[in-house]
XYZ file of C-alpha atoms in Angstrom:
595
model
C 77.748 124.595 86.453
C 76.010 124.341 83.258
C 74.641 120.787 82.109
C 77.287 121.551 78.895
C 80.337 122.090 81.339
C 78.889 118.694 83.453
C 78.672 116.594 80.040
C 82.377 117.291 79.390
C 83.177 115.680 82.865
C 84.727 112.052 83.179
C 83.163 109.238 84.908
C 85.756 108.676 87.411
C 87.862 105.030 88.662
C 86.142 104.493 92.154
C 87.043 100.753 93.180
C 86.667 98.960 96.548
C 88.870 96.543 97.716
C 88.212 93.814 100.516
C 91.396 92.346 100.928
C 91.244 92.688 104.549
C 87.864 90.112 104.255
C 89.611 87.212 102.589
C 89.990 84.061 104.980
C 93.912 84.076 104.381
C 93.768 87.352 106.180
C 91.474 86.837 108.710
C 92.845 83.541 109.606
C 88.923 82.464 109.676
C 89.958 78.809 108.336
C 93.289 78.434 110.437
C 93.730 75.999 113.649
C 95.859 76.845 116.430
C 99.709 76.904 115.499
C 99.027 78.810 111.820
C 98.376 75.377 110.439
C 95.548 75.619 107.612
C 92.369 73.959 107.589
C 92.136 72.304 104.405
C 88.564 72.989 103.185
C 86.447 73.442 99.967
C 87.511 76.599 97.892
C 84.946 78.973 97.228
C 84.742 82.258 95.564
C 85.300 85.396 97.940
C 84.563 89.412 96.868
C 87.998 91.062 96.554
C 86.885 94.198 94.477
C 84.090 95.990 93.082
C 83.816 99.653 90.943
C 80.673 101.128 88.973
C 81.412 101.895 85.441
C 79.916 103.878 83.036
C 79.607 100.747 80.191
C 77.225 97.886 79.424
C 78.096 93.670 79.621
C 78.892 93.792 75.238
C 81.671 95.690 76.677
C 82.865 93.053 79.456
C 82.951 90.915 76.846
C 84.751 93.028 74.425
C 87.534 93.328 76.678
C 87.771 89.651 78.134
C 88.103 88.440 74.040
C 91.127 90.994 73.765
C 92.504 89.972 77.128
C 92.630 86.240 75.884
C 94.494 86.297 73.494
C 96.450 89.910 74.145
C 98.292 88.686 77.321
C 101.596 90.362 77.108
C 99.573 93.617 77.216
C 97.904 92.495 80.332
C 100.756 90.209 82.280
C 104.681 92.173 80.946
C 106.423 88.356 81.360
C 104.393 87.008 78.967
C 105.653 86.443 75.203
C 102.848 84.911 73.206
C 99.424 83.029 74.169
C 98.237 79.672 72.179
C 95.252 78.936 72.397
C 94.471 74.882 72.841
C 90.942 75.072 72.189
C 88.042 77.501 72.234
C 84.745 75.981 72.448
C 81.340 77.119 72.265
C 79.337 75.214 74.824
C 75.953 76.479 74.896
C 74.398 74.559 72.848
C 75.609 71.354 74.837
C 74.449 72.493 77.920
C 71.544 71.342 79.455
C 69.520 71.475 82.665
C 72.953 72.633 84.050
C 74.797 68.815 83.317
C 78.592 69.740 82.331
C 79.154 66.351 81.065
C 80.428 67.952 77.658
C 83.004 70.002 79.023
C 86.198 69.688 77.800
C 88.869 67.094 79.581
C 90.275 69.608 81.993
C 92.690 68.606 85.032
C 90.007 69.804 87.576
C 88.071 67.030 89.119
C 84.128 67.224 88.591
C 83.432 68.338 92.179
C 86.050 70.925 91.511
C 84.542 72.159 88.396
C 81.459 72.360 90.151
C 82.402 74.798 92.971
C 84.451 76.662 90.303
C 81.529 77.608 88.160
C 79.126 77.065 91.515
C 77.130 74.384 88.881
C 76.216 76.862 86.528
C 76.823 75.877 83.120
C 79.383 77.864 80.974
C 79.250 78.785 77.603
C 82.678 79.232 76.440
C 86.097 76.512 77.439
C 89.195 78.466 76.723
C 92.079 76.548 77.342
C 95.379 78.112 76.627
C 98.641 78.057 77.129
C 101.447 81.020 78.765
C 104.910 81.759 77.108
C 107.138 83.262 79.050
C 110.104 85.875 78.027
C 112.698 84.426 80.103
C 112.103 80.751 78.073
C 115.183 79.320 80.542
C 114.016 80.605 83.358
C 110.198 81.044 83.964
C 107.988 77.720 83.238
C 105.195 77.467 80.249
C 101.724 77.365 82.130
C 98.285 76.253 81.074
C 95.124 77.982 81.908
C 91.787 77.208 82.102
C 89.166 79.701 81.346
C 85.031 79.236 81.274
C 82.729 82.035 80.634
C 79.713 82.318 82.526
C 76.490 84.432 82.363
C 73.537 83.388 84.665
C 70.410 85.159 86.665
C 70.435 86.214 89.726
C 67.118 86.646 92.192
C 66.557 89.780 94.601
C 66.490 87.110 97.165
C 70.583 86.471 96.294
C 70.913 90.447 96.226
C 69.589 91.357 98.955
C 68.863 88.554 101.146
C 65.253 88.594 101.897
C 63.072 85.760 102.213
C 63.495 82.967 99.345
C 59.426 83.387 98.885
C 59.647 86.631 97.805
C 62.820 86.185 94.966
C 62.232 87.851 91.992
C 64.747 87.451 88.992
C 65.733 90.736 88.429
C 68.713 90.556 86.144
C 72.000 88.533 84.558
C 75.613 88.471 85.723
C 78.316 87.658 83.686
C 81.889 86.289 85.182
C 85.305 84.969 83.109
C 86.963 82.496 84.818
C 90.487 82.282 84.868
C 92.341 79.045 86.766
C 95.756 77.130 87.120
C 95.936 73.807 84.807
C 98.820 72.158 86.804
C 99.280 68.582 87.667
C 98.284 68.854 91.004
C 98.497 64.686 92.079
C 101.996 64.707 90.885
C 103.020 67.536 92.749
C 101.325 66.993 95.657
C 103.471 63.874 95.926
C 106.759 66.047 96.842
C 104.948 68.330 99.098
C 102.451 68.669 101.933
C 99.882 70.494 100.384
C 97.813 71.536 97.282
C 98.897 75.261 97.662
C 102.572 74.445 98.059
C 102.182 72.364 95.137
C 101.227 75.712 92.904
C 103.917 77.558 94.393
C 106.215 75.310 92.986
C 104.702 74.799 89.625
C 103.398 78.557 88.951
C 105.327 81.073 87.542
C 106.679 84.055 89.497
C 103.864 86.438 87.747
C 100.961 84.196 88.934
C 98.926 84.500 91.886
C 99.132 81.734 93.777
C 95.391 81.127 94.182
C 93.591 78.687 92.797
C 91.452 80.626 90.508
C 89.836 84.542 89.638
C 87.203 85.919 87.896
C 86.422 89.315 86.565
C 82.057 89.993 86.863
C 80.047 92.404 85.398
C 76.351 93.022 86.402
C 74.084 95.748 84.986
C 72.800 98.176 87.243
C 69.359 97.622 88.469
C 68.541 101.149 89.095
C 66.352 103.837 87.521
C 67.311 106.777 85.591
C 68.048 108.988 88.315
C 70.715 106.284 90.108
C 73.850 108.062 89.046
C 76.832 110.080 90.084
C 76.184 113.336 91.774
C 78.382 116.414 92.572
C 78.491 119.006 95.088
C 78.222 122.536 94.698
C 80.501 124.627 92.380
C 83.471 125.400 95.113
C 84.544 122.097 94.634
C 84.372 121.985 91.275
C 88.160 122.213 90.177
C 89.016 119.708 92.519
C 86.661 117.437 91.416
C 87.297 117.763 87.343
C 90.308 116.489 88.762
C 88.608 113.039 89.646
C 88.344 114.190 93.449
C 85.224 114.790 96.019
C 81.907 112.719 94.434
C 80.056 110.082 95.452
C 78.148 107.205 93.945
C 75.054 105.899 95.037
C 75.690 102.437 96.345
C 74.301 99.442 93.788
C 71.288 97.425 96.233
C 72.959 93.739 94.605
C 75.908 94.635 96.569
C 75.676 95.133 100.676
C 78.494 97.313 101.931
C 81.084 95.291 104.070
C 83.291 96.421 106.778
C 87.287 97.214 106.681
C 86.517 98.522 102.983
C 90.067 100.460 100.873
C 88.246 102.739 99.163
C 91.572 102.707 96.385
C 91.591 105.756 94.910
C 89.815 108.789 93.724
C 87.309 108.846 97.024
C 86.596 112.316 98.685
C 84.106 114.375 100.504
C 79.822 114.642 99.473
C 78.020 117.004 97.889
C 74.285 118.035 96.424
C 73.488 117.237 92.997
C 74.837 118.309 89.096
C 74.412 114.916 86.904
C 78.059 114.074 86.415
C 77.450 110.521 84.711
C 75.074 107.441 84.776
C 76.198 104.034 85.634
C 75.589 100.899 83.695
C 76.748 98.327 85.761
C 79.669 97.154 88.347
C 82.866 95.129 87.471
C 83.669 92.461 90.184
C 86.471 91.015 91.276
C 86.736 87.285 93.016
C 89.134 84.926 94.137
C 88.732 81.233 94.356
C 90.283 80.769 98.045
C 90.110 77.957 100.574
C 92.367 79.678 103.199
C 95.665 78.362 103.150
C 96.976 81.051 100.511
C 98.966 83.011 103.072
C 98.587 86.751 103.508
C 97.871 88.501 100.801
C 101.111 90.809 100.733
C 100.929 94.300 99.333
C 102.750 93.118 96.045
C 99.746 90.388 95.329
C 97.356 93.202 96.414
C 98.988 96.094 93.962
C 99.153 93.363 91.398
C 95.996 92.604 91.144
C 94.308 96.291 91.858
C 95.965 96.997 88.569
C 94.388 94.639 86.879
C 91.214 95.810 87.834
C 92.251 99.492 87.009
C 93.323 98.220 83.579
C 89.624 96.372 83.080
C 87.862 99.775 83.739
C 89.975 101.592 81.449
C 89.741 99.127 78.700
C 86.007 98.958 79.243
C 86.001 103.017 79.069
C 88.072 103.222 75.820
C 86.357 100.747 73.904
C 82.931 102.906 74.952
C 84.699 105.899 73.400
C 85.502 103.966 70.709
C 89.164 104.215 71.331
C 91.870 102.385 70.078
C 95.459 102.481 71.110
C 97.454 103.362 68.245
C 99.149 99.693 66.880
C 102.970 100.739 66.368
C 104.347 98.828 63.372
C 106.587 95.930 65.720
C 107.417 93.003 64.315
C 107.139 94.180 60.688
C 110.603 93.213 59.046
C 111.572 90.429 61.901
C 109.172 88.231 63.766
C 108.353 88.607 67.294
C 109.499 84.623 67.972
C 113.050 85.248 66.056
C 113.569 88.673 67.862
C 112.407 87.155 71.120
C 114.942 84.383 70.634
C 117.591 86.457 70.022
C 117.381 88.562 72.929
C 117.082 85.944 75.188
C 120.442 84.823 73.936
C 122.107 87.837 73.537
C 121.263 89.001 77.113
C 122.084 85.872 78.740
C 125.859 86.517 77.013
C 126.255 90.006 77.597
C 123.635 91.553 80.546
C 124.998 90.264 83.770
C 128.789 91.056 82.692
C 128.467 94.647 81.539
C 125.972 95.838 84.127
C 128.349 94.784 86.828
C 131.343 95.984 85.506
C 130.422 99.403 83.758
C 133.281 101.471 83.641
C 130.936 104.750 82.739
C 129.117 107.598 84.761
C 126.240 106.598 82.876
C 123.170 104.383 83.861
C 124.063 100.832 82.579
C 120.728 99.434 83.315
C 119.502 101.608 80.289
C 122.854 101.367 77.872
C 123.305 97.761 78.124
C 119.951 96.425 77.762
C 118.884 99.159 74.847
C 122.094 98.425 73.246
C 121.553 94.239 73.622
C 117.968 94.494 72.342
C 119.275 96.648 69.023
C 122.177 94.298 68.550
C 119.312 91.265 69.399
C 116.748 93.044 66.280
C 120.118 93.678 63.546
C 121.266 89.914 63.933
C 118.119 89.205 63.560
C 117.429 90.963 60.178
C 121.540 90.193 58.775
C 119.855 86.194 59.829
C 117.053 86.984 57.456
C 118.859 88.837 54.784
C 121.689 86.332 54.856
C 118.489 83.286 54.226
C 116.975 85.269 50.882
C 120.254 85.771 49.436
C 121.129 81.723 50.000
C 117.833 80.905 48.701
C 118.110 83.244 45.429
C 121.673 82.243 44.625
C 120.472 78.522 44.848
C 121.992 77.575 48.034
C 125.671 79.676 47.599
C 126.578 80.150 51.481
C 126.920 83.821 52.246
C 129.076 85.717 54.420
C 127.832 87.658 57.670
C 127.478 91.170 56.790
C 129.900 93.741 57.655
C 129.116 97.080 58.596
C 130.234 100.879 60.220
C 128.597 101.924 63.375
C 128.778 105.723 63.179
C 128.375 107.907 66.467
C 129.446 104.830 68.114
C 129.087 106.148 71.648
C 129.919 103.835 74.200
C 130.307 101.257 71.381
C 128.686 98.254 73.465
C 126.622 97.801 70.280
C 129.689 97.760 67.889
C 131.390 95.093 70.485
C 128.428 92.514 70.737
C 128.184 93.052 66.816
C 132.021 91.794 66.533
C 131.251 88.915 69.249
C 128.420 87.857 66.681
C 131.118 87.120 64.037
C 129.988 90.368 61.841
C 133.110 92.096 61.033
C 132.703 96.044 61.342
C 134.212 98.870 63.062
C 132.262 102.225 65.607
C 133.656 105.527 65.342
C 133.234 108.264 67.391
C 134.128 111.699 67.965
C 135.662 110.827 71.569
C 136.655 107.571 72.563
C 135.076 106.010 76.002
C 136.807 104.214 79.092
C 134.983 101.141 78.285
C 137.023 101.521 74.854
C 139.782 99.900 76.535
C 137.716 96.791 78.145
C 136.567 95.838 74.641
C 139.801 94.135 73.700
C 141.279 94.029 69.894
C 138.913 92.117 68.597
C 136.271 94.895 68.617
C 137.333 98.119 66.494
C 136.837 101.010 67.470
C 138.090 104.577 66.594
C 137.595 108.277 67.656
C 137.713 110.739 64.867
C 135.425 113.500 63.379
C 133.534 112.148 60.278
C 133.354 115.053 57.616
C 129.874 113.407 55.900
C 130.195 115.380 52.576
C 133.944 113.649 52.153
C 132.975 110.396 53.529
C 132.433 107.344 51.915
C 132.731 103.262 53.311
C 133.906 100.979 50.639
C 133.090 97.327 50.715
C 130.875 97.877 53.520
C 127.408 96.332 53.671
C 125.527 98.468 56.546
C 125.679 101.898 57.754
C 124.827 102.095 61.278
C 123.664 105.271 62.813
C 122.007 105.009 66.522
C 121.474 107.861 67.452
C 123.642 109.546 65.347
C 122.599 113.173 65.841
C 123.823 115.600 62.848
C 124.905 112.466 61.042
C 121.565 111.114 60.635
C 120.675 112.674 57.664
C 123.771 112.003 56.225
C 123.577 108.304 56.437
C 121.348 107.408 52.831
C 123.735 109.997 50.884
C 126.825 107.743 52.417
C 125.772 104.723 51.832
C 124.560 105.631 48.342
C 127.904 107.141 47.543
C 129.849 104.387 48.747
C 131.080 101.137 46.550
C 129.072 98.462 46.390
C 125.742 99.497 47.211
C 125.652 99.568 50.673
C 122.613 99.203 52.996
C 121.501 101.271 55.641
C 120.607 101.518 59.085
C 119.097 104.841 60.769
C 117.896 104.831 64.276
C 116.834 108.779 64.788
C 115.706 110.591 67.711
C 112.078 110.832 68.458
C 109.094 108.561 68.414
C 106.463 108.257 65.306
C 104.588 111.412 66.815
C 105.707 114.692 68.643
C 108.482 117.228 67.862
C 110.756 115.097 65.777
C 108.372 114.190 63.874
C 108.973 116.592 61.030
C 112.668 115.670 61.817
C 112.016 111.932 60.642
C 110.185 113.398 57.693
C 112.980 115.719 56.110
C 115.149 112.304 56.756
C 112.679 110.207 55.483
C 112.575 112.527 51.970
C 116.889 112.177 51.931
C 116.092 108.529 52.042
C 113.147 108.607 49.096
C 115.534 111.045 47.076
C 118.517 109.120 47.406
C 116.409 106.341 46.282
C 116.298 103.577 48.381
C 113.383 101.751 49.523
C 112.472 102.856 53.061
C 110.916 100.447 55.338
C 109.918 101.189 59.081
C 109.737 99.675 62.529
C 109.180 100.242 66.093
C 111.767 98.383 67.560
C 110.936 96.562 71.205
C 113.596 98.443 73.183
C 113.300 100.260 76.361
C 113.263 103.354 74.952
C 110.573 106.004 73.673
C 113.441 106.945 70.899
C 112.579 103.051 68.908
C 112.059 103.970 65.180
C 114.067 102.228 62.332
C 114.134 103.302 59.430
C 115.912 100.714 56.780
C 116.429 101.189 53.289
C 117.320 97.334 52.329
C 118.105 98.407 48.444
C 117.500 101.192 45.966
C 114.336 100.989 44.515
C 114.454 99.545 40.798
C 113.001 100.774 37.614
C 112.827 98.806 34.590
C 114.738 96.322 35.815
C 117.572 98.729 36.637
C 118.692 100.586 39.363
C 118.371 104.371 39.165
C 121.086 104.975 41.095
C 122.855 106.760 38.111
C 119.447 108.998 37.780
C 119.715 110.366 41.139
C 123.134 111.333 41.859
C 122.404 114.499 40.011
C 119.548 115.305 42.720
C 121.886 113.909 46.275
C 124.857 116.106 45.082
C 122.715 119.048 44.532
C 121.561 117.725 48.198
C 125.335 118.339 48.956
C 126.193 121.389 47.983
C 122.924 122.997 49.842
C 124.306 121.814 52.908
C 127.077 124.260 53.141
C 130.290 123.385 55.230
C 129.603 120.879 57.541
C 130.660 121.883 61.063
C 131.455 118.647 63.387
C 130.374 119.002 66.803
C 132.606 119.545 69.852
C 133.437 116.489 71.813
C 132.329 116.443 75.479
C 136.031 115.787 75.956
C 136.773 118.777 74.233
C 134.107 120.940 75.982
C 135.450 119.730 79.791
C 139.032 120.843 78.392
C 137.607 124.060 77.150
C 135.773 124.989 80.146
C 138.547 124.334 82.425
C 141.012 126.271 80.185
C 138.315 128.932 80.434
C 138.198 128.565 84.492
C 142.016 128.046 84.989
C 142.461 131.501 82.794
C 139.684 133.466 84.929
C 141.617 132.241 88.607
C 145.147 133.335 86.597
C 143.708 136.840 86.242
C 142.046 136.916 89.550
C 145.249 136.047 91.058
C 147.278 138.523 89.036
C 144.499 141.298 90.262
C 145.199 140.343 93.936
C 148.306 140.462 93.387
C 148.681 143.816 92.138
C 145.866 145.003 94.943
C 147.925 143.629 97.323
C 151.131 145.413 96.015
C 149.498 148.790 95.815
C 148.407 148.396 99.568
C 151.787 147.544 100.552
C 153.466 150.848 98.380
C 151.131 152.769 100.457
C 151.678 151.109 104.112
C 155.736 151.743 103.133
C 155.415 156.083 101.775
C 153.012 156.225 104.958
C-alpha cells in the first residue's frame, strides 16, 4: 500500500473500558450482608482511547460541551450558566481559599481536585424538557491542568521522578443539598438518587482527561500486510502501541473496533489519550449496562468532537428557532403534549404508527400556536392595544387530521380537507371540521381565511402561495414540503420556493424541532411591499400565466379508491376464472356423455 493510499486512512475509535475494576463491581468496599462501607471517594479509571488531536482541542470541545448540553445529554432544554470564573491568577501554592462558595465541603473539594488547584469554576445550572416532571439540577465544574512525574506513570522509585509532561481533566459534579437530604434517608448515595434527575449518573462526580503522548515519532498506529487491508479501511484489524503513563489492567472491554496484529504501513500518529474517571466511594451499586452504554457514548461523542474540530469540521447549524423562540416553543409543547399525547397514542384508531403521527403532529400544532401567539402580539401592539382574534385557517391534505383537531381545541377556528376521510374522523367530534373532497387548486380559493396549511401536502404544495394570493383578504401561508434543506428535494423546495418569490410574498424559513427528517417551513407572513404598496396587483399577471402552464390539474386517487379498484380488478379476474372452469368443466362432461 502506497504511503498516498495510507494518508487517506482514518485514525480509528479504539477505547478501553474498566467497568469491571470499579469498587461497586468488585464489591472491594462492601461488608458482609451487601451493606456498603462508607469511605472517602476517590477517582477510579473507567475509560481510556488514543486520539489523533492535541490538549487546545480537549479544551475546544469541553467549552462547547458547557454550554451546548442538549447536544450532549437529549433531556436537557437550555444550560445557565451561574458563574464562570477564571481562577488562576488566585491560586497559589495550591491554597483554594478563593474558590467559589460551592456546596462541597473543603475536604471534599480537596479529594475532588486531589489538592490541585483549578483554573476555571463553572457553575451552572440543567433545564430539563419535561419542566413538570424531571427536576432543575446544578452542577459544579473545575478545570484542571497539572504535571505529572515518570515516578506517577510508571511507578518507579520517587528518587528517580522526572516531570515529563501536563494532564488536563474537566470536572463535572452534583450540586445537591446533600445535609437536607440525608435527613430522610440512610445514606449520601440514596440521597442523590432522590434528588438527581433520571439522565444523571448517580455518582458523585466525572471527569473527562487528556494527556499528550510522551512518545517519539515512530510511536504510532501500525497495519498489517495488504490482505487485510479492506477489512481494515473499514476500522477493523490494527493495533496501537500501548501509551507507558498508562499500565494495562486486567478484565479490560476492548469496546469496539479491536482486531487481529499486523507488521507495519504508518496508518496515523497519536497525540495524546482521552480519559475517563469516576469519583466513586463504593456504595454506587452495579454499574448496569444502561449506566455503562450511557456513558461509553459519551466518550465516543468526545473523540469524535475532538476529530471534527481537527478537520476543521463543523456540523451544519439548521436555522431552529428563527421565527419562534426555543423557550416559547418548548413551552408549548410541553403543554400541548401533556393534553393530547397519552390520549391519542392509546386510543389510535389507525394502522399507522401513532408514536410518530401524534407526537409530529403535537410538535407542529405546538410551533403554529406558537407563531399565531406572536403574530396575534405585533398586531395588538401596532393597532395600539385593539385585542385581536385567533387566526383562522384551512389545513389542506389534512390526513389523519390530528393537527386540524388540536388546532380547533386551541380555540383557532379552521377546517382539514382531504381526499379520503379517516376512522379517527369520527372520534374527533363536531367541534373539529373536517371534510373529504378533491381540491381542484387552479379553481380554488379560501375567503376570509387567514392561513393556508399544507403538511405534507404532496401535489398541492406548490399550489399553496398562488391560493392564498388569490384568495380575499390576503391570506397567509403555511407550507411544510417533503424533504430536508439538502438531498433530492432539494430542487423541489427551490421551484416552490420561486412560486412563493413570484407570487410575491416574503418567504421566511425554519427547521422545525419535530421528529422527523421532513422539518422545513417555509412561511410567507405577507407580500412583500414596494413603495409603500403592495404589488399584489403587479403580479397577478405573472401567477396566472403560472396557471395556465400548469395544464389540467389531475387529483390523485384516494387510497380508498385504489383498495376499491384493485379489488374490482381481483373480483373481475376470479369471475372469469370461474366462468373458464366452468366451461372446461362442461366440455369434459359433453365428452364423458358422446363417449
Amino acid at each position: 500500500m502506497s504511503g498516498e493510499e495510507s494518508s487517506n486512512l482514518e485514525f480509528t475509535f479504539d477505547p478501553i473500558f474498566y467497568f469491571e475494576n470499579l469498587p461497586n463491581n468488585q464489591g472491594q468496599t462492601r461488608k458482609d450482608g451487601g451493606v456498603a462501607e462508607v469511605t472517602q471517594p476517590k477517582w477510579y479509571q473507567a475509560a481510556k482511547a488514543p486520539v489523533p488531536f492535541n490538549e487546545d482541542v480537549f479544551w475546544k470541545v469541553m467549552e462547547r460541551w458547557v454550554l451546548e448540553a442538549p447536544s450532549i445529554i437529549p433531556p436537557i432544554s437550555k444550560v445557565d450558566i451561574i458563574h464562570d470564573h477564571e481562577l488562576e491568577q488566585t491560586q497559589k501554592n495550591g491554597e483554594m481559599s478563593n474558590l467559589p462558595v460551592s456546596a462541597f465541603t473543603t475536604e471534599r473539594e480537596q479529594l475532588l481536585l486531589e489538592s490541585k488547584p483549578p483554573f476555571r469554576s463553572i457553575r451552572r445550572r440543567l433545564l430539563p424538557k419535561r419542566a413538570n416532571k424531571d427536576p432543575i439540577m446544578e452542577e459544579q465544574l473545575y478545570y484542571v491542568r497539572s504535571q505529572y512525574s515518570k515516578t506517577e506513570a510508571t511507578e518507579q522509585p520517587e528518587d528517580e521522578a522526572m516531570i515529563v509532561g501536563t494532564k488536563s481533566h474537566a470536572i463535572f459534579s452534583p450540586v445537591i443539598d446533600l445535609q437536607s437530604a440525608k435527613e430522610q434517608v440512610q445514606s449520601e448515595i440514596e440521597a442523590m438518587t432522590t434528588k438527581l434527575p433520571f439522565y444523571y449518573p448517580k455518582v458523585r462526580g466525572f471527569r473527562y482527561g487528556f494527556v499528550p503522548d510522551q512518545e517519539d515519532d515512530e510511536d504510532i498506529f501500525h497495519h498489517h500486510g495488504e490482505e487485510e487491508e479492506s477489512q481494515f479501511e473499514k476500522g477493523r484489524n490494527y493495533e496501537y502501541i500501548k501509551d507507558e503513563n498508562y499500565q494495562e489492567q486486567p478484565n479490560i472491554d476492548r469496546g469496539s473496533g479491536t482486531g487481529g496484529k499486523t507488521k507495519s504501513t504508518t496508518l496515523s500518529k497519536r497525540a495524546g489519550w482521552i480519559t475517563l474517571d469516576l469519583f466513586l466511594v463504593g456504595d454506587e451499586g452495579e454499574f448496569t449496562d444502561k449506566m455503562q452504554y450511557a456513558f461509553k457514548e459519551l466518550f465516543r461523542k468526545l473523540y469524535k468532537w475532538g476529530v471534527n474540530t481537527t478537520k476543521g469540521f463543523t456540523k451544519s447549524r439548521v436555522q431552529h428557532d428563527v421565527m419562534v423562540p426555543k423557550e416559547l416553543y418548548l413551552e408549548t409543547y410541553a403543554r400541548l403534549k401533556d393534553k393530547h399525547a397519552q390520549k391519542w397514542v392509546q386510543s389510535w384508531p389507525e394502522k399507522t404508527d401513532p408514536r410518530k403521527f401524534v407526537f409530529e403532529d403535537i410538535a407542529i400544532a405546538s410551533w403554529l400556536v406558537a407563531l399565531w401567539e406572536l403574530e396575534r402580539k405585533r398586531n395588538h401592539d401596532s393597532s395600539g392595544g385593539q385585542q385581536t382574534k385567533k387566526q383562522t385557517f384551512v389545513d389542506l391534505g389534512c390526513g389523519n387530521g390530528l393537527l386540524t383537531h388540536i388546532l380547533n381545541q386551541e380555540g383557532h377556528e379552521g377546517k382539514g380537507i382531504d381526499i379520503a376521510s379517516r376512522k379517527v374522523w369520527e372520534v374527533y367530534g363536531s367541534t373539529t371540521r373536517v371534510e373529504a373532497r378533491t381540491i381542484i387548486p387552479n379553481e380554488t380559493t379560501f375567503d376570509n381565511v387567514d392561513w393556508i396549511i399544507g403538511n405534507h401536502a404532496d401535489e398541492l404544495a406548490p399550489w399553496i402561495p398562488i391560493i392564498a394570493m388569490r384568495s380575499k383578504p390576503l391570506t397567509s401561508r403555511y407550507q411544510f414540503p417533503k424533504g430536508a434543506p439538502e438531498g433530492k428535494y432539494k430542487a423541489y423546495q427551490d421551484y416552490i420556493c420561486s412560486i412563493i418569490n413570484t407570487c410575491g410574498y416574503s418567504l421566511e424559513t425554519e427547521i422545525l424541532r419535530i421528529p422527523s427528517t421532513k422539518n422545513v417551513a417555509l412561511v410567507g407572513m405577507a407580500l412583500i411591499k414596494e413603495n409603500g404598496q403592495e404589488q399584489k396587483q403587479h403580479k397577478c399577471e405573472e401567477v396566472d400565466d403560472l396557471v395556465r402552464r400548469s395544464g389540467v390539474f389531475v387529483a390523485r386517487v384516494s387510497d380508498k379508491e385504489k383498495q376499491a379498484l384493485q379489488k374490482s380488478k381481483q373480483a373481475a379476474k376470479q369471475q372469469t376464472r370461474e366462468h373458464e372452469e366452468g366451461q372446461l368443466t362442461h366440455k369434459e362432461n359433453g365428452s364423458s356423455n358422446v363417449a
